[in-house]
């Protein structure tokens, strides 16, 4: 371990931002020859910048010096405590929360940080590791508008609330066409019942095609679909699984996460050859019971599908071992499906995992 270069420590910090929800240093802080100290210092200095804005784009021409927003908030990644603006090398994550895609109606504030200053700050964050955008509302727009190319390729982590509007469609398509997304989350919390039912069972063709296009882009690491219950966990997963089995070369040589509500059909797992890892673990992030299932690819040694099914909170209060897999799937909260790609020892690690057939309900 003493031979590990300091560049590895910075690389490890980079991976913590994208793979560890708790951003724990783990064994990195114990590295020898001063590298553990470097890791601790970088971890301690790491800062997150959060920006809240009523909108992202203007539908009419506007002077950026006349529009003011709440000042940006800086906080420590580890402690969460408020901080002064850091030097740019210590800024590891930028989060922009936008109420709407467009500025609307309300009189702009005359206090705070001007839009011009905010755009300048965001522009300086181009090399920040995580650049996240959340947009809550996509109103119908009567007049035409232009999406800024630099803006739609700037963010690598995006969360959008689905609305059946042209502005949502145009914005999502532009983001996917930009091929910079590493994480994409779509939810639909405010749809009417009829629209929600359609989204659950059969989303519009353009949306299905856009989701698939995003999933197969090499740089995309995770795709999270809330409120797409039946389509995502059944139809989409079945399509991806059959494609993975028949033409594995069409999947990029990276590990991809698909997160869906509820659980895939357990009979599909049985007929496809998935095995149960057996043990039940308690998830630290959501405190939910988790059951895991694996399917090594029959021909490609580097590829394995891992499914983690997160049970309902009610299962925390009963003897979870007495719950059958079929019952567990019916009461599932959500699932994480990983199409894993590994080489060498890492590939053999996953292929040598012991599993047992998923038992049939008698």
C-alpha atoms as a printed R data frame, in Angstrom:
    type eleno elety resid chain resno       x       y       z
1   ATOM     1    CA   UNK     A     1   0.000   0.000   0.000
2   ATOM     2    CA   UNK     A     2   2.922   2.338   0.632
3   ATOM     3    CA   UNK     A     3   3.647   2.340  -3.110
4   ATOM     4    CA   UNK     A     4   0.253   3.781  -4.023
5   ATOM     5    CA   UNK     A     5   0.753   7.167  -5.790
6   ATOM     6    CA   UNK     A     6  -1.101  10.234  -4.557
7   ATOM     7    CA   UNK     A     7  -2.976  10.362  -7.881
8   ATOM     8    CA   UNK     A     8  -4.769   7.214  -6.747
9   ATOM     9    CA   UNK     A     9  -6.081   9.018  -3.674
10  ATOM    10    CA   UNK     A    10  -7.592  11.780  -5.799
11  ATOM    11    CA   UNK     A    11  -9.039   9.138  -8.117
12  ATOM    12    CA   UNK     A    12 -10.554   7.425  -5.095
13  ATOM    13    CA   UNK     A    13 -12.108  10.700  -3.947
14  ATOM    14    CA   UNK     A    14 -13.569  11.076  -7.419
15  ATOM    15    CA   UNK     A    15 -15.155   7.624  -7.224
16  ATOM    16    CA   UNK     A    16 -16.629   8.350  -3.785
17  ATOM    17    CA   UNK     A    17 -18.680  11.149  -5.308
18  ATOM    18    CA   UNK     A    18 -20.334   8.801  -7.786
19  ATOM    19    CA   UNK     A    19 -20.598   5.427  -6.053
20  ATOM    20    CA   UNK     A    20 -20.788   5.819  -2.266
21  ATOM    21    CA   UNK     A    21 -23.961   7.502  -0.896
22  ATOM    22    CA   UNK     A    22 -22.214   8.023   2.462
23  ATOM    23    CA   UNK     A    23 -18.928   9.207   0.905
24  ATOM    24    CA   UNK     A    24 -16.897   7.345   3.476
25  ATOM    25    CA   UNK     A    25 -13.126   7.280   3.040
26  ATOM    26    CA   UNK     A    26 -12.865   3.719   4.318
27  ATOM    27    CA   UNK     A    27  -9.332   2.308   4.100
28  ATOM    28    CA   UNK     A    28  -8.032   5.259   2.064
29  ATOM    29    CA   UNK     A    29  -7.383   7.227   5.253
30  ATOM    30    CA   UNK     A    30  -4.978   4.480   6.378
31  ATOM    31    CA   UNK     A    31  -2.683   4.652   3.325
32  ATOM    32    CA   UNK     A    32   0.994   4.998   4.160
33  ATOM    33    CA   UNK     A    33   3.710   7.490   3.153
34  ATOM    34    CA   UNK     A    34   1.427  10.467   3.737
35  ATOM    35    CA   UNK     A    35  -1.229   9.432   1.229
36  ATOM    36    CA   UNK     A    36  -3.758   8.756   3.975
37  ATOM    37    CA   UNK     A    37  -3.213  12.294   5.238
38  ATOM    38    CA   UNK     A    38  -3.741  13.644   1.716
39  ATOM    39    CA   UNK     A    39  -6.974  11.678   1.445
40  ATOM    40    CA   UNK     A    40  -8.227  13.048   4.770
41  ATOM    41    CA   UNK     A    41  -7.342  16.633   3.816
42  ATOM    42    CA   UNK     A    42  -9.030  16.407   0.422
43  ATOM    43    CA   UNK     A    43 -12.079  14.785   2.002
44  ATOM    44    CA   UNK     A    44 -12.307  17.481   4.678
45  ATOM    45    CA   UNK     A    45 -11.925  20.360   2.207
46  ATOM    46    CA   UNK     A    46 -14.437  18.972  -0.320
47  ATOM    47    CA   UNK     A    47 -17.304  21.453  -0.757
48  ATOM    48    CA   UNK     A    48 -20.753  21.339  -2.366
49  ATOM    49    CA   UNK     A    49 -22.420  24.377  -3.975
50  ATOM    50    CA   UNK     A    50 -26.239  24.559  -4.135
51  ATOM    51    CA   UNK     A    51 -28.180  27.069  -6.228
52  ATOM    52    CA   UNK     A    52 -31.946  27.651  -6.192
53  ATOM    53    CA   UNK     A    53 -33.570  29.395  -9.142
54  ATOM    54    CA   UNK     A    54 -37.186  30.008 -10.255
55  ATOM    55    CA   UNK     A    55 -36.250  29.039 -13.813
56  ATOM    56    CA   UNK     A    56 -33.514  28.067 -16.219
57  ATOM    57    CA   UNK     A    57 -34.395  29.880 -19.455
58  ATOM    58    CA   UNK     A    58 -36.175  33.120 -20.326
59  ATOM    59    CA   UNK     A    59 -38.952  33.082 -22.931
60  ATOM    60    CA   UNK     A    60 -38.255  36.751 -23.679
61  ATOM    61    CA   UNK     A    61 -35.082  38.792 -23.844
62  ATOM    62    CA   UNK     A    62 -33.927  39.878 -20.414
63  ATOM    63    CA   UNK     A    63 -30.972  41.702 -18.866
64  ATOM    64    CA   UNK     A    64 -29.055  39.257 -16.653
65  ATOM    65    CA   UNK     A    65 -27.964  42.159 -14.451
66  ATOM    66    CA   UNK     A    66 -31.598  42.958 -13.569
67  ATOM    67    CA   UNK     A    67 -32.607  39.479 -12.376
68  ATOM    68    CA   UNK     A    68 -31.549  38.413  -8.892
69  ATOM    69    CA   UNK     A    69 -31.584  34.999  -7.223
70  ATOM    70    CA   UNK     A    70 -30.929  33.669  -3.750
71  ATOM    71    CA   UNK     A    71 -27.184  33.607  -3.083
72  ATOM    72    CA   UNK     A    72 -25.511  30.230  -3.662
73  ATOM    73    CA   UNK     A    73 -25.026  28.035  -0.591
74  ATOM    74    CA   UNK     A    74 -21.712  26.326   0.109
75  ATOM    75    CA   UNK     A    75 -21.393  23.451   2.576
76  ATOM    76    CA   UNK     A    76 -18.868  20.784   3.453
77  ATOM    77    CA   UNK     A    77 -19.315  17.419   1.767
78  ATOM    78    CA   UNK     A    78 -18.388  15.586   4.969
79  ATOM    79    CA   UNK     A    79 -19.744  17.829   7.735
80  ATOM    80    CA   UNK     A    80 -22.603  19.544   5.910
81  ATOM    81    CA   UNK     A    81 -21.727  22.774   7.694
82  ATOM    82    CA   UNK     A    82 -21.965  26.165   5.963
83  ATOM    83    CA   UNK     A    83 -18.793  27.464   4.345
84  ATOM    84    CA   UNK     A    84 -17.461  30.506   2.558
85  ATOM    85    CA   UNK     A    85 -16.961  30.156  -1.206
86  ATOM    86    CA   UNK     A    86 -14.005  27.755  -1.589
87  ATOM    87    CA   UNK     A    87 -11.165  27.721  -4.057
88  ATOM    88    CA   UNK     A    88 -12.434  25.977  -7.181
89  ATOM    89    CA   UNK     A    89 -10.245  22.879  -6.730
90  ATOM    90    CA   UNK     A    90 -12.143  22.080  -3.500
91  ATOM    91    CA   UNK     A    91 -15.564  22.332  -5.143
92  ATOM    92    CA   UNK     A    92 -16.597  18.741  -5.889
93  ATOM    93    CA   UNK     A    93 -20.325  19.044  -6.560
94  ATOM    94    CA   UNK     A    94 -22.662  21.672  -8.027
95  ATOM    95    CA   UNK     A    95 -26.421  21.260  -7.562
96  ATOM    96    CA   UNK     A    96 -28.893  23.551  -9.345
97  ATOM    97    CA   UNK     A    97 -32.524  23.317  -8.201
98  ATOM    98    CA   UNK     A    98 -34.881  24.924 -10.739
99  ATOM    99    CA   UNK     A    99 -38.591  25.253  -9.947
100 ATOM   100    CA   UNK     A   100 -39.411  25.634 -13.642
101 ATOM   101    CA   UNK     A   101 -37.668  25.283 -16.958
102 ATOM   102    CA   UNK     A   102 -38.646  28.904 -17.681
103 ATOM   103    CA   UNK     A   103 -38.828  32.031 -15.568
104 ATOM   104    CA   UNK     A   104 -42.519  32.831 -15.134
105 ATOM   105    CA   UNK     A   105 -44.885  35.545 -13.991
106 ATOM   106    CA   UNK     A   106 -43.573  36.651 -10.588
107 ATOM   107    CA   UNK     A   107 -41.726  39.917 -10.263
108 ATOM   108    CA   UNK     A   108 -37.987  39.220 -10.048
109 ATOM   109    CA   UNK     A   109 -36.238  39.889  -6.761
110 ATOM   110    CA   UNK     A   110 -34.071  42.973  -6.441
111 ATOM   111    CA   UNK     A   111 -31.777  41.420  -3.819
112 ATOM   112    CA   UNK     A   112 -29.314  38.553  -3.841
113 ATOM   113    CA   UNK     A   113 -26.990  37.415  -6.602
114 ATOM   114    CA   UNK     A   114 -27.551  38.624 -10.145
115 ATOM   115    CA   UNK     A   115 -28.225  36.121 -12.903
116 ATOM   116    CA   UNK     A   116 -25.028  37.241 -14.615
117 ATOM   117    CA   UNK     A   117 -22.973  36.486 -11.494
118 ATOM   118    CA   UNK     A   118 -24.705  33.119 -11.162
119 ATOM   119    CA   UNK     A   119 -23.986  32.172 -14.773
120 ATOM   120    CA   UNK     A   120 -20.347  33.169 -14.258
121 ATOM   121    CA   UNK     A   121 -20.128  30.929 -11.179
122 ATOM   122    CA   UNK     A   122 -21.714  28.001 -13.015
123 ATOM   123    CA   UNK     A   123 -19.347  28.539 -15.933
124 ATOM   124    CA   UNK     A   124 -16.379  28.135 -13.587
125 ATOM   125    CA   UNK     A   125 -17.747  24.747 -12.483
126 ATOM   126    CA   UNK     A   126 -17.240  23.012 -15.825
127 ATOM   127    CA   UNK     A   127 -14.545  20.775 -14.323
128 ATOM   128    CA   UNK     A   128 -16.431  20.037 -11.081
129 ATOM   129    CA   UNK     A   129 -16.871  16.256 -10.856
130 ATOM   130    CA   UNK     A   130 -20.642  16.183 -10.224
131 ATOM   131    CA   UNK     A   131 -22.755  18.833 -11.952
132 ATOM   132    CA   UNK     A   132 -26.381  18.182 -11.071
133 ATOM   133    CA   UNK     A   133 -29.599  19.786 -12.338
134 ATOM   134    CA   UNK     A   134 -33.107  19.216 -10.964
135 ATOM   135    CA   UNK     A   135 -36.109  20.712 -12.786
136 ATOM   136    CA   UNK     A   136 -39.584  20.452 -11.267
137 ATOM   137    CA   UNK     A   137 -41.965  21.889 -13.856
138 ATOM   138    CA   UNK     A   138 -42.142  22.072 -17.642
139 ATOM   139    CA   UNK     A   139 -44.942  24.444 -18.671
140 ATOM   140    CA   UNK     A   140 -46.409  24.592 -22.136
141 ATOM   141    CA   UNK     A   141 -44.719  27.414 -24.037
142 ATOM   142    CA   UNK     A   142 -46.615  29.312 -26.697
143 ATOM   143    CA   UNK     A   143 -43.624  31.078 -28.214
144 ATOM   144    CA   UNK     A   144 -40.581  29.340 -29.635
145 ATOM   145    CA   UNK     A   145 -37.447  29.137 -27.538
146 ATOM   146    CA   UNK     A   146 -33.843  28.132 -28.020
147 ATOM   147    CA   UNK     A   147 -32.020  25.686 -25.755
148 ATOM   148    CA   UNK     A   148 -28.421  26.737 -25.207
149 ATOM   149    CA   UNK     A   149 -26.103  23.964 -26.479
150 ATOM   150    CA   UNK     A   150 -23.537  24.663 -23.759
151 ATOM   151    CA   UNK     A   151 -26.246  24.328 -21.121
152 ATOM   152    CA   UNK     A   152 -27.653  20.997 -22.297
153 ATOM   153    CA   UNK     A   153 -24.163  19.455 -22.333
154 ATOM   154    CA   UNK     A   154 -22.965  21.034 -19.078
155 ATOM   155    CA   UNK     A   155 -24.712  18.856 -16.476
156 ATOM   156    CA   UNK     A   156 -23.792  15.187 -16.032
157 ATOM   157    CA   UNK     A   157 -26.435  14.340 -13.418
158 ATOM   158    CA   UNK     A   158 -30.049  15.331 -14.160
159 ATOM   159    CA   UNK     A   159 -33.383  14.760 -12.423
160 ATOM   160    CA   UNK     A   160 -36.567  15.774 -14.256
161 ATOM   161    CA   UNK     A   161 -40.250  15.644 -13.341
162 ATOM   162    CA   UNK     A   162 -42.183  14.329 -16.317
163 ATOM   163    CA   UNK     A   163 -44.886  16.494 -17.860
164 ATOM   164    CA   UNK     A   164 -46.739  15.928 -21.090
165 ATOM   165    CA   UNK     A   165 -45.452  19.137 -22.691
166 ATOM   166    CA   UNK     A   166 -43.309  20.007 -25.687
167 ATOM   167    CA   UNK     A   167 -40.822  21.776 -23.437
168 ATOM   168    CA   UNK     A   168 -40.176  18.579 -21.433
169 ATOM   169    CA   UNK     A   169 -39.757  16.554 -24.590
170 ATOM   170    CA   UNK     A   170 -37.410  19.032 -26.244
171 ATOM   171    CA   UNK     A   171 -35.292  19.454 -23.126
172 ATOM   172    CA   UNK     A   172 -34.929  15.723 -22.404
173 ATOM   173    CA   UNK     A   173 -34.114  14.919 -26.027
174 ATOM   174    CA   UNK     A   174 -31.486  17.700 -26.100
175 ATOM   175    CA   UNK     A   175 -29.861  16.384 -22.914
176 ATOM   176    CA   UNK     A   176 -29.673  12.842 -24.280
177 ATOM   177    CA   UNK     A   177 -28.415  14.020 -27.674
178 ATOM   178    CA   UNK     A   178 -25.638  15.889 -25.851
179 ATOM   179    CA   UNK     A   179 -24.218  12.517 -24.667
180 ATOM   180    CA   UNK     A   180 -22.881  13.920 -21.392
181 ATOM   181    CA   UNK     A   181 -25.341  12.396 -18.907
182 ATOM   182    CA   UNK     A   182 -23.849   9.986 -16.389
183 ATOM   183    CA   UNK     A   183 -26.983   9.854 -14.242
184 ATOM   184    CA   UNK     A   184 -30.592  10.408 -15.353
185 ATOM   185    CA   UNK     A   185 -33.642  10.263 -13.088
186 ATOM   186    CA   UNK     A   186 -37.239  10.683 -14.267
187 ATOM   187    CA   UNK     A   187 -40.297  10.836 -12.034
188 ATOM   188    CA   UNK     A   188 -43.914  11.869 -12.501
189 ATOM   189    CA   UNK     A   189 -45.387  12.766  -9.141
190 ATOM   190    CA   UNK     A   190 -47.992  15.268 -10.331
191 ATOM   191    CA   UNK     A   191 -49.717  13.459 -13.204
192 ATOM   192    CA   UNK     A   192 -53.455  12.901 -13.353
193 ATOM   193    CA   UNK     A   193 -54.560   9.310 -12.746
194 ATOM   194    CA   UNK     A   194 -55.175   8.574 -16.431
195 ATOM   195    CA   UNK     A   195 -51.790   9.999 -17.458
196 ATOM   196    CA   UNK     A   196 -50.022   8.174 -14.630
197 ATOM   197    CA   UNK     A   197 -51.601   4.872 -15.673
198 ATOM   198    CA   UNK     A   198 -50.435   5.362 -19.265
199 ATOM   199    CA   UNK     A   199 -46.914   6.187 -18.098
200 ATOM   200    CA   UNK     A   200 -46.837   3.067 -15.908
201 ATOM   201    CA   UNK     A   201 -47.952   0.699 -18.653
202 ATOM   202    CA   UNK     A   202 -47.044   2.214 -22.020
203 ATOM   203    CA   UNK     A   203 -45.137   5.523 -22.196
204 ATOM   204    CA   UNK     A   204 -45.180   7.437 -25.472
205 ATOM   205    CA   UNK     A   205 -42.997   5.901 -28.158
206 ATOM   206    CA   UNK     A   206 -40.652   8.901 -28.276
207 ATOM   207    CA   UNK     A   207 -40.078   8.609 -24.518
208 ATOM   208    CA   UNK     A   208 -39.336   4.882 -24.707
209 ATOM   209    CA   UNK     A   209 -36.871   5.469 -27.540
210 ATOM   210    CA   UNK     A   210 -35.183   8.353 -25.702
211 ATOM   211    CA   UNK     A   211 -34.818   6.314 -22.498
212 ATOM   212    CA   UNK     A   212 -33.266   3.415 -24.423
213 ATOM   213    CA   UNK     A   213 -30.928   5.750 -26.298
214 ATOM   214    CA   UNK     A   214 -29.750   7.222 -22.991
215 ATOM   215    CA   UNK     A   215 -29.279   3.800 -21.384
216 ATOM   216    CA   UNK     A   216 -26.990   2.506 -24.119
217 ATOM   217    CA   UNK     A   217 -24.735   5.565 -24.177
218 ATOM   218    CA   UNK     A   218 -21.292   4.510 -22.837
219 ATOM   219    CA   UNK     A   219 -20.950   7.375 -20.361
220 ATOM   220    CA   UNK     A   220 -24.320   6.772 -18.627
221 ATOM   221    CA   UNK     A   221 -23.823   4.979 -15.309
222 ATOM   222    CA   UNK     A   222 -27.320   5.012 -13.846
223 ATOM   223    CA   UNK     A   223 -30.913   5.389 -14.993
224 ATOM   224    CA   UNK     A   224 -33.585   5.826 -12.319
225 ATOM   225    CA   UNK     A   225 -37.254   5.601 -13.307
226 ATOM   226    CA   UNK     A   226 -39.874   6.449 -10.686
227 ATOM   227    CA   UNK     A   227 -43.602   6.116 -11.452
228 ATOM   228    CA   UNK     A   228 -42.912   3.970 -14.539
229 ATOM   229    CA   UNK     A   229 -43.835   0.919 -12.468
230 ATOM   230    CA   UNK     A   230 -45.064  -1.833 -14.805
231 ATOM   231    CA   UNK     A   231 -43.323  -0.679 -17.970
232 ATOM   232    CA   UNK     A   232 -39.912  -0.174 -16.353
233 ATOM   233    CA   UNK     A   233 -39.835  -3.228 -14.086
234 ATOM   234    CA   UNK     A   234 -41.472  -5.591 -16.594
235 ATOM   235    CA   UNK     A   235 -41.354  -4.530 -20.263
236 ATOM   236    CA   UNK     A   236 -38.132  -2.490 -20.199
237 ATOM   237    CA   UNK     A   237 -36.244  -4.943 -18.012
238 ATOM   238    CA   UNK     A   238 -37.405  -7.925 -20.085
239 ATOM   239    CA   UNK     A   239 -36.265  -6.200 -23.291
240 ATOM   240    CA   UNK     A   240 -32.859  -5.316 -21.832
241 ATOM   241    CA   UNK     A   241 -32.363  -8.788 -20.360
242 ATOM   242    CA   UNK     A   242 -33.144 -10.589 -23.624
243 ATOM   243    CA   UNK     A   243 -30.872  -8.208 -25.537
244 ATOM   244    CA   UNK     A   244 -28.112  -8.721 -22.958
245 ATOM   245    CA   UNK     A   245 -28.429 -12.506 -23.262
246 ATOM   246    CA   UNK     A   246 -28.572 -12.644 -27.063
247 ATOM   247    CA   UNK     A   247 -26.238  -9.799 -28.074
248 ATOM   248    CA   UNK     A   248 -24.063  -8.838 -25.080
249 ATOM   249    CA   UNK     A   249 -21.696  -6.913 -27.360
250 ATOM   250    CA   UNK     A   250 -24.408  -4.244 -27.809
251 ATOM   251    CA   UNK     A   251 -23.970  -3.291 -24.137
252 ATOM   252    CA   UNK     A   252 -21.085  -0.906 -23.376
253 ATOM   253    CA   UNK     A   253 -18.149  -2.375 -21.456
254 ATOM   254    CA   UNK     A   254 -19.169  -0.595 -18.262
255 ATOM   255    CA   UNK     A   255 -21.443  -1.368 -15.316
256 ATOM   256    CA   UNK     A   256 -24.882   0.198 -15.639
257 ATOM   257    CA   UNK     A   257 -27.565   0.637 -12.991
258 ATOM   258    CA   UNK     A   258 -31.285   0.577 -13.753
259 ATOM   259    CA   UNK     A   259 -33.414   1.558 -10.744
260 ATOM   260    CA   UNK     A   260 -37.162   0.883 -10.965
261 ATOM   261    CA   UNK     A   261 -40.171   0.919  -8.672
262 ATOM   262    CA   UNK     A   262 -41.394  -2.412  -7.310
263 ATOM   263    CA   UNK     A   263 -39.712  -5.545  -8.677
264 ATOM   264    CA   UNK     A   264 -39.338  -7.445 -11.947
265 ATOM   265    CA   UNK     A   265 -41.606 -10.497 -12.407
266 ATOM   266    CA   UNK     A   266 -40.091 -13.282 -10.330
267 ATOM   267    CA   UNK     A   267 -41.094 -15.916 -12.882
268 ATOM   268    CA   UNK     A   268 -38.913 -14.134 -15.449
269 ATOM   269    CA   UNK     A   269 -35.972 -14.469 -13.071
270 ATOM   270    CA   UNK     A   270 -36.689 -18.173 -12.634
271 ATOM   271    CA   UNK     A   271 -36.982 -18.961 -16.346
272 ATOM   272    CA   UNK     A   272 -33.884 -16.880 -17.155
273 ATOM   273    CA   UNK     A   273 -31.731 -18.801 -14.676
274 ATOM   274    CA   UNK     A   274 -31.212 -16.240 -11.911
275 ATOM   275    CA   UNK     A   275 -29.988 -17.638  -8.610
276 ATOM   276    CA   UNK     A   276 -30.594 -16.280  -5.120
277 ATOM   277    CA   UNK     A   277 -27.619 -15.191  -3.026
278 ATOM   278    CA   UNK     A   278 -29.619 -16.426  -0.061
279 ATOM   279    CA   UNK     A   279 -28.676 -14.022   2.694
280 ATOM   280    CA   UNK     A   280 -30.873 -11.026   3.515
281 ATOM   281    CA   UNK     A   281 -29.101  -7.792   4.333
282 ATOM   282    CA   UNK     A   282 -30.321  -4.543   5.840
283 ATOM   283    CA   UNK     A   283 -29.704  -1.541   3.609
284 ATOM   284    CA   UNK     A   284 -27.911   1.255   5.490
285 ATOM   285    CA   UNK     A   285 -29.289   4.073   3.340
286 ATOM   286    CA   UNK     A   286 -33.024   3.251   3.555
287 ATOM   287    CA   UNK     A   287 -33.015   0.688   6.400
288 ATOM   288    CA   UNK     A   288 -34.950  -1.753   4.218
289 ATOM   289    CA   UNK     A   289 -34.444  -5.520   3.878
290 ATOM   290    CA   UNK     A   290 -32.731  -6.479   0.613
291 ATOM   291    CA   UNK     A   291 -32.658  -9.762  -1.298
292 ATOM   292    CA   UNK     A   292 -30.140 -10.239  -4.110
293 ATOM   293    CA   UNK     A   293 -30.132 -12.372  -7.267
294 ATOM   294    CA   UNK     A   294 -27.418 -13.075  -9.849
295 ATOM   295    CA   UNK     A   295 -27.257 -14.256 -13.455
296 ATOM   296    CA   UNK     A   296 -23.795 -14.783 -15.013
297 ATOM   297    CA   UNK     A   297 -23.858 -14.453 -18.772
298 ATOM   298    CA   UNK     A   298 -23.706 -17.929 -20.378
299 ATOM   299    CA   UNK     A   299 -20.982 -16.893 -22.857
300 ATOM   300    CA   UNK     A   300 -19.435 -13.549 -21.867
301 ATOM   301    CA   UNK     A   301 -17.298 -14.151 -18.765
302 ATOM   302    CA   UNK     A   302 -17.065 -10.423 -18.004
303 ATOM   303    CA   UNK     A   303 -20.812  -9.901 -17.694
304 ATOM   304    CA   UNK     A   304 -23.217 -10.549 -14.810
305 ATOM   305    CA   UNK     A   305 -26.649  -9.163 -13.969
306 ATOM   306    CA   UNK     A   306 -27.252  -8.432 -10.288
307 ATOM   307    CA   UNK     A   307 -30.725  -7.570  -8.995
308 ATOM   308    CA   UNK     A   308 -31.271  -6.125  -5.520
309 ATOM   309    CA   UNK     A   309 -34.916  -6.064  -4.438
310 ATOM   310    CA   UNK     A   310 -35.703  -3.683  -1.571
311 ATOM   311    CA   UNK     A   311 -38.605  -4.919   0.539
312 ATOM   312    CA   UNK     A   312 -41.366  -2.865   2.109
313 ATOM   313    CA   UNK     A   313 -40.683  -1.125   5.415
314 ATOM   314    CA   UNK     A   314 -43.334  -3.354   7.036
315 ATOM   315    CA   UNK     A   315 -40.974  -6.302   6.566
316 ATOM   316    CA   UNK     A   316 -38.649  -4.709   9.097
317 ATOM   317    CA   UNK     A   317 -41.071  -5.606  11.877
318 ATOM   318    CA   UNK     A   318 -41.571  -9.310  11.099
319 ATOM   319    CA   UNK     A   319 -39.471 -12.440  10.712
320 ATOM   320    CA   UNK     A   320 -38.240 -11.676   7.220
321 ATOM   321    CA   UNK     A   321 -36.795 -15.183   6.778
322 ATOM   322    CA   UNK     A   322 -40.338 -16.563   6.820
323 ATOM   323    CA   UNK     A   323 -41.376 -14.400   3.841
324 ATOM   324    CA   UNK     A   324 -41.137 -16.256   0.525
325 ATOM   325    CA   UNK     A   325 -39.431 -14.654  -2.461
326 ATOM   326    CA   UNK     A   326 -42.802 -14.400  -4.220
327 ATOM   327    CA   UNK     A   327 -44.305 -12.499  -1.282
328 ATOM   328    CA   UNK     A   328 -41.197 -10.351  -0.990
329 ATOM   329    CA   UNK     A   329 -41.425  -9.358  -4.666
330 ATOM   330    CA   UNK     A   330 -45.130  -8.487  -4.369
331 ATOM   331    CA   UNK     A   331 -44.402  -6.118  -1.496
332 ATOM   332    CA   UNK     A   332 -41.199  -4.697  -2.970
333 ATOM   333    CA   UNK     A   333 -40.539  -0.980  -2.691
334 ATOM   334    CA   UNK     A   334 -38.001  -0.680  -5.515
335 ATOM   335    CA   UNK     A   335 -35.232  -2.627  -7.264
336 ATOM   336    CA   UNK     A   336 -31.699  -1.917  -8.425
337 ATOM   337    CA   UNK     A   337 -30.644  -3.861 -11.506
338 ATOM   338    CA   UNK     A   338 -26.942  -3.779 -12.381
339 ATOM   339    CA   UNK     A   339 -25.646  -4.966 -15.717
340 ATOM   340    CA   UNK     A   340 -22.103  -5.564 -14.486
341 ATOM   341    CA   UNK     A   341 -19.005  -5.631 -16.643
342 ATOM   342    CA   UNK     A   342 -15.686  -6.612 -15.059
343 ATOM   343    CA   UNK     A   343 -12.384  -8.027 -16.212
344 ATOM   344    CA   UNK     A   344  -9.862 -10.400 -14.660
345 ATOM   345    CA   UNK     A   345 -10.179 -11.105 -10.955
346 ATOM   346    CA   UNK     A   346 -13.208  -8.840 -10.584
347 ATOM   347    CA   UNK     A   347 -15.044 -10.800 -13.272
348 ATOM   348    CA   UNK     A   348 -14.241 -14.105 -11.564
349 ATOM   349    CA   UNK     A   349 -15.354 -12.671  -8.222
350 ATOM   350    CA   UNK     A   350 -18.885 -12.228  -9.554
351 ATOM   351    CA   UNK     A   351 -18.962 -15.503 -11.489
352 ATOM   352    CA   UNK     A   352 -17.879 -17.474  -8.425
353 ATOM   353    CA   UNK     A   353 -20.593 -16.062  -6.180
354 ATOM   354    CA   UNK     A   354 -22.618 -18.929  -4.770
355 ATOM   355    CA   UNK     A   355 -26.328 -18.904  -5.513
356 ATOM   356    CA   UNK     A   356 -29.256 -21.284  -5.195
357 ATOM   357    CA   UNK     A   357 -32.278 -21.676  -7.504
358 ATOM   358    CA   UNK     A   358 -35.224 -19.428  -6.656
359 ATOM   359    CA   UNK     A   359 -37.688 -21.823  -4.990
360 ATOM   360    CA   UNK     A   360 -41.140 -22.329  -6.443
361 ATOM   361    CA   UNK     A   361 -44.142 -21.668  -4.249
362 ATOM   362    CA   UNK     A   362 -45.837 -24.967  -3.486
